[in-house]
Coordinates of C-alpha atoms and ligand atoms in Angstrom, one line a residue:
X75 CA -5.2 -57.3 9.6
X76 CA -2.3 -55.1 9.0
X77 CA 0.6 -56.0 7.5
X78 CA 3.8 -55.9 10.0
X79 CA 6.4 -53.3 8.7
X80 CA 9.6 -55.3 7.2
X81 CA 11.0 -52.3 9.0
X82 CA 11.0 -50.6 11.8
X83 CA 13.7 -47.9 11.8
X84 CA 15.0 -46.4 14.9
X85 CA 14.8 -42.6 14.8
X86 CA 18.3 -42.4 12.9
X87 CA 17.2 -43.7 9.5
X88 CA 20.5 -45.1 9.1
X89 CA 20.6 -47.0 12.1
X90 CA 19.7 -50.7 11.1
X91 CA 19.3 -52.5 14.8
X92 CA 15.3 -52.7 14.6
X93 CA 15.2 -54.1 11.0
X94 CA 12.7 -56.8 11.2
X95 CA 13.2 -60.1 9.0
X96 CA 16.1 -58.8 7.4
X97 CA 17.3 -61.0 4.3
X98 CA 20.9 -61.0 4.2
X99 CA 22.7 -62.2 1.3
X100 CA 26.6 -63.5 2.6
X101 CA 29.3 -63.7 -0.4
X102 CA 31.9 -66.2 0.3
X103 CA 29.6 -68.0 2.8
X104 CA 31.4 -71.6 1.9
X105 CA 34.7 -69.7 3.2
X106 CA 36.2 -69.6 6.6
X107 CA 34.8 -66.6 8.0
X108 CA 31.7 -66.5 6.0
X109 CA 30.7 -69.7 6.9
X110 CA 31.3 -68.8 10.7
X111 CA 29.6 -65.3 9.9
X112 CA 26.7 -67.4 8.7
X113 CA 26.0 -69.7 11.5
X114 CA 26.4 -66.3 13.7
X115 CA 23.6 -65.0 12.1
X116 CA 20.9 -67.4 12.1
X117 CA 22.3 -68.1 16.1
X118 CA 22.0 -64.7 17.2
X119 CA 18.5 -63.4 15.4
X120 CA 15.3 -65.3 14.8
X121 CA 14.2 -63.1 12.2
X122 CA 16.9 -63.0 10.0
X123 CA 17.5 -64.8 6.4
X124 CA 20.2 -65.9 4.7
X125 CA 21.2 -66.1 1.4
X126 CA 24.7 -67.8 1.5
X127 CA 26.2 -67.0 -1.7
X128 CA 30.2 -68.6 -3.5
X129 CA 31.5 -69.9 -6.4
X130 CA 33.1 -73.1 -4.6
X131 CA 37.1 -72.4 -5.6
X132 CA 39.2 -74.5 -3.8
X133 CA 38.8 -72.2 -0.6
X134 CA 35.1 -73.0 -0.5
X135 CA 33.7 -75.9 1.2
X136 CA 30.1 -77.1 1.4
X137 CA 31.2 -79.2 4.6
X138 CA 31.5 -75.6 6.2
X139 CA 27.8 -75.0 6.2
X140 CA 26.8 -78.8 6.6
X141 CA 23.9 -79.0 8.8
X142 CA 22.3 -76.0 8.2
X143 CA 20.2 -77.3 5.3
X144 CA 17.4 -78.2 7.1
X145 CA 16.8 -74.0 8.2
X146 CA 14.3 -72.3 6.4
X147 CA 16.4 -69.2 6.9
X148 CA 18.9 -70.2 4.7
X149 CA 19.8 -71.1 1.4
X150 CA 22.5 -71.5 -0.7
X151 CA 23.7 -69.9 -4.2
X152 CA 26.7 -71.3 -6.0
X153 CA 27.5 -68.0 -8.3
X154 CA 30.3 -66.1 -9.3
X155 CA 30.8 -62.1 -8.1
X156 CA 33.3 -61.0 -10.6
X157 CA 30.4 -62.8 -13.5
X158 CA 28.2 -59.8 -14.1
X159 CA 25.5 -62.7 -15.9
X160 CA 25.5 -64.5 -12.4
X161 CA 24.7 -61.0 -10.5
X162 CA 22.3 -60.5 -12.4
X163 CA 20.2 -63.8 -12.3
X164 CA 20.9 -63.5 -8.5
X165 CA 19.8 -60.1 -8.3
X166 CA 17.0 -60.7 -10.5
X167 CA 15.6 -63.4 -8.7
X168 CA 16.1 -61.9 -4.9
X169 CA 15.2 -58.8 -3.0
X170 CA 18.2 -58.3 -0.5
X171 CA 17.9 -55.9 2.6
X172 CA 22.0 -56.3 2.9
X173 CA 24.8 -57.7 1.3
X174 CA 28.2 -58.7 3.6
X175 CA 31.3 -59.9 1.4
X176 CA 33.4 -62.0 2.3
X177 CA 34.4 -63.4 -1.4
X178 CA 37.5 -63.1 -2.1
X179 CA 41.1 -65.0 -3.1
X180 CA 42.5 -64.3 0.2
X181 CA 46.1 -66.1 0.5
X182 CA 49.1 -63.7 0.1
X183 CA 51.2 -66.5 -1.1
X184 CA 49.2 -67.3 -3.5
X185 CA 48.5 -63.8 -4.9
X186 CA 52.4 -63.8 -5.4
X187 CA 51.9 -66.9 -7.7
X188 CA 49.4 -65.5 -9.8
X189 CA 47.4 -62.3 -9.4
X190 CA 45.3 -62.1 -11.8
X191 CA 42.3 -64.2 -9.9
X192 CA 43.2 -61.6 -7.2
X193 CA 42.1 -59.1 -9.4
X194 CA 39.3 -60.7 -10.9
X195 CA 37.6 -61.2 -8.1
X196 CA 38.6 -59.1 -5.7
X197 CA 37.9 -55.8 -7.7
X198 CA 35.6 -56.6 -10.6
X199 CA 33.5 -59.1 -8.0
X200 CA 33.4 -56.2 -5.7
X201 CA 31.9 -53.7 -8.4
X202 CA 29.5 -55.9 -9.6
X203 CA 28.0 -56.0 -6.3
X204 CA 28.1 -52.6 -5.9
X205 CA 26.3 -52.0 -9.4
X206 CA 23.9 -54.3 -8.3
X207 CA 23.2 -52.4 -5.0
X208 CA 23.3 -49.1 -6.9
X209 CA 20.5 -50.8 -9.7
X210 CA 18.4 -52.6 -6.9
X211 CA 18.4 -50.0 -4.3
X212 CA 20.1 -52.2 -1.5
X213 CA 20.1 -50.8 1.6
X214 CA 23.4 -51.6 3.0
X215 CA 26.7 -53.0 1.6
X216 CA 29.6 -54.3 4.1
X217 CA 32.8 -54.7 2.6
X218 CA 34.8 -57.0 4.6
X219 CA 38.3 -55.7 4.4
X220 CA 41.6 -56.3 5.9
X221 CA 44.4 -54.7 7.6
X222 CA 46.6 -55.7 5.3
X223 CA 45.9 -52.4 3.1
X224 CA 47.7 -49.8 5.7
X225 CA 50.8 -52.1 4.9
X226 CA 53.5 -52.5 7.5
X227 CA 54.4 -51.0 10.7
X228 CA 57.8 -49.9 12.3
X229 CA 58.5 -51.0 15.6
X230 CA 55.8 -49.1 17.4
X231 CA 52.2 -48.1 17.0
X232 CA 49.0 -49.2 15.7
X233 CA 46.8 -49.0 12.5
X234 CA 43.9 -46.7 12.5
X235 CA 41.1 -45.9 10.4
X236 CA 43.3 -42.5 8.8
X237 CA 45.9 -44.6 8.7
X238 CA 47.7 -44.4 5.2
X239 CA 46.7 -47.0 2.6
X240 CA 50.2 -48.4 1.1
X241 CA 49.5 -52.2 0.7
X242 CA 52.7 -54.4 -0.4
X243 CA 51.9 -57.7 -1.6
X244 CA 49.4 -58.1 -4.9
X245 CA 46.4 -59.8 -2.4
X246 CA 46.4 -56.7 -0.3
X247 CA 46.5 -54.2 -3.4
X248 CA 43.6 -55.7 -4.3
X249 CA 41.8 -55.2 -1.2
X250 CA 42.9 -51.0 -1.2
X251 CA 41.3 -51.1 -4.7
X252 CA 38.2 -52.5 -3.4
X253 CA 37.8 -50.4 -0.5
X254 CA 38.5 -47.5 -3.1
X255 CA 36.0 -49.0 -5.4
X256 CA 33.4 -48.7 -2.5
X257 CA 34.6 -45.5 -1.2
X258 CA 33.6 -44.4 -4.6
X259 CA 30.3 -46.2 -4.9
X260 CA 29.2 -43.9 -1.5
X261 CA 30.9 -40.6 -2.7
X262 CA 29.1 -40.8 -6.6
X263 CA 26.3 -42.7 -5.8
X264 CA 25.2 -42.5 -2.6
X265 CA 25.7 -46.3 -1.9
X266 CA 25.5 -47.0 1.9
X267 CA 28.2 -48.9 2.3
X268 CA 30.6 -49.4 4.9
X269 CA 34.1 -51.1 5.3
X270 CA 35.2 -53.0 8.4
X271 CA 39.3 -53.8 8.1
X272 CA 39.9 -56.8 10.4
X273 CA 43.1 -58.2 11.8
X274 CA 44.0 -61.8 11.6
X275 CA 41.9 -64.8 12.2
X276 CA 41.9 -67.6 13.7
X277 CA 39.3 -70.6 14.3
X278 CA 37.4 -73.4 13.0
X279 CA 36.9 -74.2 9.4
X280 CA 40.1 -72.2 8.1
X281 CA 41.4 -73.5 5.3
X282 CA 45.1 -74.8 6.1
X283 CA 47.2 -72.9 3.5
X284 CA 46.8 -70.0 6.5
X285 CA 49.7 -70.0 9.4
X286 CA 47.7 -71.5 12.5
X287 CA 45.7 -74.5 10.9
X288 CA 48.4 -75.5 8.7
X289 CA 50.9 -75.6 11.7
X290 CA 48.5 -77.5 13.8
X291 CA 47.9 -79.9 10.7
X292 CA 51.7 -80.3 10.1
X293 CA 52.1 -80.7 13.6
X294 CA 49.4 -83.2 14.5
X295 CA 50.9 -85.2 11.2
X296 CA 54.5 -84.7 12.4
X297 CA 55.5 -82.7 9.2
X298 CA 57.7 -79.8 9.3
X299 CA 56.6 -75.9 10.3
X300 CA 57.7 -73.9 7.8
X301 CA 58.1 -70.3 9.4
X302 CA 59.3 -67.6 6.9
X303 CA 62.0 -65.6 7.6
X304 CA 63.0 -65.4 11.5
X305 CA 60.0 -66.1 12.4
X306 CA 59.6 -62.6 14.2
X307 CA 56.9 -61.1 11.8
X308 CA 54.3 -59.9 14.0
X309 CA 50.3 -60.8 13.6
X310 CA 47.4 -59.3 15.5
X311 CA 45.0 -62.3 16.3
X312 CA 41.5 -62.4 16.3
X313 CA 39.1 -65.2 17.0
X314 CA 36.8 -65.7 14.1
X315 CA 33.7 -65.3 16.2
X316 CA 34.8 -61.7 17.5
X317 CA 35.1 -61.0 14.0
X318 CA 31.6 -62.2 13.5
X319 CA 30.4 -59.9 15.9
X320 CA 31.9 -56.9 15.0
X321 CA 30.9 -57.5 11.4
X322 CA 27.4 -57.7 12.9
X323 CA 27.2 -54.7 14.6
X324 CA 28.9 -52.4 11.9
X325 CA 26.0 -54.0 9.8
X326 CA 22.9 -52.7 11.7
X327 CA 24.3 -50.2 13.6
X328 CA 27.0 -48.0 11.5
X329 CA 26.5 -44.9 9.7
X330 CA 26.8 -45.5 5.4
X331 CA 30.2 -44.4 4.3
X332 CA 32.2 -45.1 7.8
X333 CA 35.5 -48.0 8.1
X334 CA 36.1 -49.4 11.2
X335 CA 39.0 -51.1 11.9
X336 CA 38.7 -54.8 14.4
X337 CA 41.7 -56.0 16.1
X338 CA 41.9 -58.6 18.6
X339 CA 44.5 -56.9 20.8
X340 CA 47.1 -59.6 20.9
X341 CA 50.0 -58.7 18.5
X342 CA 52.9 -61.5 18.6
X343 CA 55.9 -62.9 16.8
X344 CA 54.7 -65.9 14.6
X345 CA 57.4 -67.7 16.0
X346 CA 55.3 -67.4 19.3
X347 CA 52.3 -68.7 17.6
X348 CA 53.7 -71.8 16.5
X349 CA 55.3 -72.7 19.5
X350 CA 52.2 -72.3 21.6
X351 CA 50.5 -74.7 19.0
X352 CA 53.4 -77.2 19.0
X353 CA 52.9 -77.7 23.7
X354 CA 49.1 -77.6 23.1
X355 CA 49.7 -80.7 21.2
X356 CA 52.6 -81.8 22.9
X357 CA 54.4 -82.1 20.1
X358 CA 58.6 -81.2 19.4
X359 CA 59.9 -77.9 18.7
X360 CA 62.5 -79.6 16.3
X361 CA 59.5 -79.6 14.0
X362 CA 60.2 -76.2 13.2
X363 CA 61.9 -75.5 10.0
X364 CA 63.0 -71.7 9.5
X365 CA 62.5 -71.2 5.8
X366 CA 63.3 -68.6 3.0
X367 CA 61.0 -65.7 3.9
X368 CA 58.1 -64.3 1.7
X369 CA 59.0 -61.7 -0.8
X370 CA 57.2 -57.9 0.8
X371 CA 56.8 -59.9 3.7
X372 CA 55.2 -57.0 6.2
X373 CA 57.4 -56.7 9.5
X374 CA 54.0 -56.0 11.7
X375 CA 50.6 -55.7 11.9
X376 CA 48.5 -54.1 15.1
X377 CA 45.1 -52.8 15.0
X378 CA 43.6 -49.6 16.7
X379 CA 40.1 -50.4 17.2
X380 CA 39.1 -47.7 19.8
X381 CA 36.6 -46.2 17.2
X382 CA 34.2 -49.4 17.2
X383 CA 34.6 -49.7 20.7
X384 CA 33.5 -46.1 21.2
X385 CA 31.3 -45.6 18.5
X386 CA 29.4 -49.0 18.4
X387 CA 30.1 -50.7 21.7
X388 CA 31.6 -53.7 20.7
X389 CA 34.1 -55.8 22.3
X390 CA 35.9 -58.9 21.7
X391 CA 34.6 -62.1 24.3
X392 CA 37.2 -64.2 23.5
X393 CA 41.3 -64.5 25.0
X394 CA 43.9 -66.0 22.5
X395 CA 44.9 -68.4 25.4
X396 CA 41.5 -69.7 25.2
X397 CA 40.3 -69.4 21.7
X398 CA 43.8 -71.1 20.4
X399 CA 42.8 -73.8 22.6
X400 CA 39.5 -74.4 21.4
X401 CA 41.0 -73.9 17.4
X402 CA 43.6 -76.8 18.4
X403 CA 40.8 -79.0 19.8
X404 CA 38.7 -78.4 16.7
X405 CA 41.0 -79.3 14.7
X406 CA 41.9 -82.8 16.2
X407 CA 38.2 -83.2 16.6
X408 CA 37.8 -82.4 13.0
X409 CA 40.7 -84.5 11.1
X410 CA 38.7 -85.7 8.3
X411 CA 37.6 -82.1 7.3
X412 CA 40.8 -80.9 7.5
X413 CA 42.3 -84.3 5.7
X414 CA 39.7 -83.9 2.7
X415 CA 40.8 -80.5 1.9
X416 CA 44.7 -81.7 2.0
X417 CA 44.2 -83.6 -1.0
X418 CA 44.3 -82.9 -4.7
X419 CA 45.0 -79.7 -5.7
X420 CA 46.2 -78.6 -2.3
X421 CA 49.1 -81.4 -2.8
X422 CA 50.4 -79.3 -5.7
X423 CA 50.6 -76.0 -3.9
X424 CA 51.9 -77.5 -0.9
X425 CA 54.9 -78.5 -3.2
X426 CA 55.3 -75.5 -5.4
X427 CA 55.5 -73.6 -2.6
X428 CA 57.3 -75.0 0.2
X429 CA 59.0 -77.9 -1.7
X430 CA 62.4 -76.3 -2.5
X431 CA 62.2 -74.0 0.8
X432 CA 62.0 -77.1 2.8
X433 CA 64.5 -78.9 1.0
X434 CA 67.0 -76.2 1.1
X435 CA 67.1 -75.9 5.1
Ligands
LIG1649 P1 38.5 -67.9 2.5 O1 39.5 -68.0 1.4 O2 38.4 -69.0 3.5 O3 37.0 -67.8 1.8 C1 36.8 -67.0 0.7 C2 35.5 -67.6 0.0 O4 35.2 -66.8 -1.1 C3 35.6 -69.0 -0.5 O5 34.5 -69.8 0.0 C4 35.6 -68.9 -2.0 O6 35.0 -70.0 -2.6 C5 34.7 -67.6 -2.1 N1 35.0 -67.0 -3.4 C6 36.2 -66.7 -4.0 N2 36.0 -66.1 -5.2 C7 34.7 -66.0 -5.4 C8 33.9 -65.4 -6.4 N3 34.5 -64.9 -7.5 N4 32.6 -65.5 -6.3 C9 32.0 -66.0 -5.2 N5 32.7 -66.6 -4.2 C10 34.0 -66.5 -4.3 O7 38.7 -66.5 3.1 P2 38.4 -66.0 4.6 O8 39.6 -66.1 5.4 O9 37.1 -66.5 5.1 O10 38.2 -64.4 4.3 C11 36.9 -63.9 4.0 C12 37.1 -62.4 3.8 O11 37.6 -61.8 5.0 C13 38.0 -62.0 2.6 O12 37.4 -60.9 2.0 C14 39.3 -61.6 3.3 O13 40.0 -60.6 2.5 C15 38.7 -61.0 4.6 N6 39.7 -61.0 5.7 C16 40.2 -62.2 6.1 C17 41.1 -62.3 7.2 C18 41.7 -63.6 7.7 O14 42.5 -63.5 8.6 N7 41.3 -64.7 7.1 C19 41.4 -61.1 7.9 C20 40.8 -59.9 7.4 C21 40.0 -59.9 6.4
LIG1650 P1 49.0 -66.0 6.8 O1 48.3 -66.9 7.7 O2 49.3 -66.4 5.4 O3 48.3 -64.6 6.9 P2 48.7 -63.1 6.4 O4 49.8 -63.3 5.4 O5 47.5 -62.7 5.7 O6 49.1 -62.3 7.6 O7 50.4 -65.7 7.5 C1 50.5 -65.2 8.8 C2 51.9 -65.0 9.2 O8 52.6 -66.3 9.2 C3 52.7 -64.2 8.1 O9 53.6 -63.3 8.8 C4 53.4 -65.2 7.3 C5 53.7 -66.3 8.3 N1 53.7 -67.7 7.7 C6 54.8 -68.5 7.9 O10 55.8 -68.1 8.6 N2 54.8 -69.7 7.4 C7 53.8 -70.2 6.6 O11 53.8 -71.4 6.1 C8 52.6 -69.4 6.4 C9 51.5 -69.8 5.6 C10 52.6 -68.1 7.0

């Protein structure tokens, strides 16, 4: 008999959409999004594979990908990106079709702590995979970027893709440097890679150090909101699984060397944010504490994302009104998850962080 084609490419050669049993390896699948990303992919195609791939820091969570075990489609790799011994052992050991990374140290607070991890990982990680994809001939490499690297907006307009990159904080610098890293990688080496820049998320399994979980966590525990500033910073807000999707269909359907940006078409004041959380839960608005703002703290964020719309056909499913419902209901439906990863380490942080800030209101 035969043996089926592992693929069957549509008359563009670059267009991925017929790839049969397609073995995807996910960076930073024990994270939020990666771990949603994950799930998306083994829900959505039959004939995919999944290698789900982190080095466990304090962001990554084994409970995130609980159940999925049992799934011959998937396994799990506990590795390092920025190790160039661990690529290789991985790389060695696996023939991917496509890699999608998500690894990375992600919280801007944080990154204003310390940077170096920032850099560590976020530009030497990303390198290593693309050297990898350059030494194994991968077919595709998805570099899950941000907004964050156009900087801030004035009080009108939107990002797009031409956009100028002027990042401010040390988390979104490294970011621009990877998407220049993998600019590169296309330019020199003919990598196909693509970028997707994606607003901000929101949904289950995100770790609360980010605004909407750690407000709904503070709030369900009657703690204090700490909002920076005047609370009139403005986010564009994205449900985790339109995020999923877009990644999904820049994957197997993009050109090699295109960005497209994802926005979820609801830009609002964070002040808004947390007081839709505080009546979902019913809870006081005198929990709010207005605290010392974040140094660089960008004024406004709003995505263009016209081109994927146009381009690739995609389109979010999901309204804030609703998916901030379902997040909140999660999230009380979830309190030992969410209790778990308060402890420990997280204690510290919380402290270093917002401990004189709170006190000082
Ligand atoms: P997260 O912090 O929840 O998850 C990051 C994951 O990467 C963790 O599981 C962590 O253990 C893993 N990781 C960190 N360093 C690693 C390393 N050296 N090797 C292997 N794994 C490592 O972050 P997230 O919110 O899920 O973000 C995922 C990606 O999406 C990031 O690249 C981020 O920049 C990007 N992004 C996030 C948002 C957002 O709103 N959360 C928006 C746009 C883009
Ligand atoms: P965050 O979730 O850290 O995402 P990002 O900095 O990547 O946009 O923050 C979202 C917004 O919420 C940002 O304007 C900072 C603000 N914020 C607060 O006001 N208080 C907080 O405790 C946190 C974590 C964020």
């Amino acid at each position: 008999m035969e043996a089926e084609p592992k693929f069957e490419l549509a008359s563009n050669r670059n267009e991925l959409r017929y790839w049969r049993r397609m073995k995807i390896l996910v960076t930073g699948a024990a994270g939020f999004i990666g771990s949603n990303f994950v799930r998306y992919e083994l829900g959505q195609y039959a004939d995919v594979s999944v290698a789900a791939l982190d080095s466990l820091t304090y962001a990554g969570n084994m409970e995130n990908l609980a159940g999925l075990d049992g799934d011959k489609r998937f396994e799990f790799i506990k590795a390092d990106i920025s190790s160039p011994i661990d690529m290789g052992r991985v790389f060695g050991a696996h023939e991917f079709d496509a890699i999608v990374n998500f690894a990375a140290e992600t919280h801007v607070d944080r990154s204003l702590m310390d940077a170096s991890i920032f850099i560590q990982t976020n530009m030497f990680g990303v390198q290593n995979l693309l050297d990898q994809c350059r030494k194994r001939g991968v077919r595709r490499f998805l570099q899950v970027s941000t907004d964050e690297v156009y900087g801030s907006l004035g009080a009108e307009g939107k990002f797009s893709e031409d956009s100028p990159i002027q990042p401010n904080n040390p988390y979104a610098a490294t970011k621009a440097a990877a998407d220049l890293l993998v600019r590169a990688a296309y330019k020199s080496h003919g990598i196909e890679a693509v970028i997707t820049r994606c607003a901000n998320n929101f949904g289950p399994y995100q770790f609360p150090e980010k605004l909407i979980p750690l407000m709904i966590a503070n709030a369900v525990e009657d703690k204090q909101l700490p909002v920076y500033g005047d609370g009139m910073h403005v986010r564009d807000w994205i449900y985790v699984e339109d995020h999923c999707s877009a990644v999904d269909v820049v994957l197997r359907k993009s050109e090699p060397g295109k960005i497209y940006n994802i926005g979820g078409n609801h830009d609002v004041p964070n002040i808004h944010v947390v007081k839709t959380i505080l009546k979902a839960l019913d809870k006081p608005e005198s929990l709010i504490r207005y605290v010392a703002d974040r140094p660089g703290h960008d004024r406004r964020y709003a995505m263009d994302s016209l081109k994927l719309r146009e381009e690739l056909g995609w389109d979010t499913k999901h309204t804030f009104d609703t998916a901030i419902a379902a997040t909140v209901r999660w999230y009380l439906d979830n309190r030992g998850w969410w209790e778990r990863v308060r402890s420990g380490e997280y204690v510290k942080y919380y402290e270093s962080l917002y401990g004189e800030r709170l006190k000082s209101q």
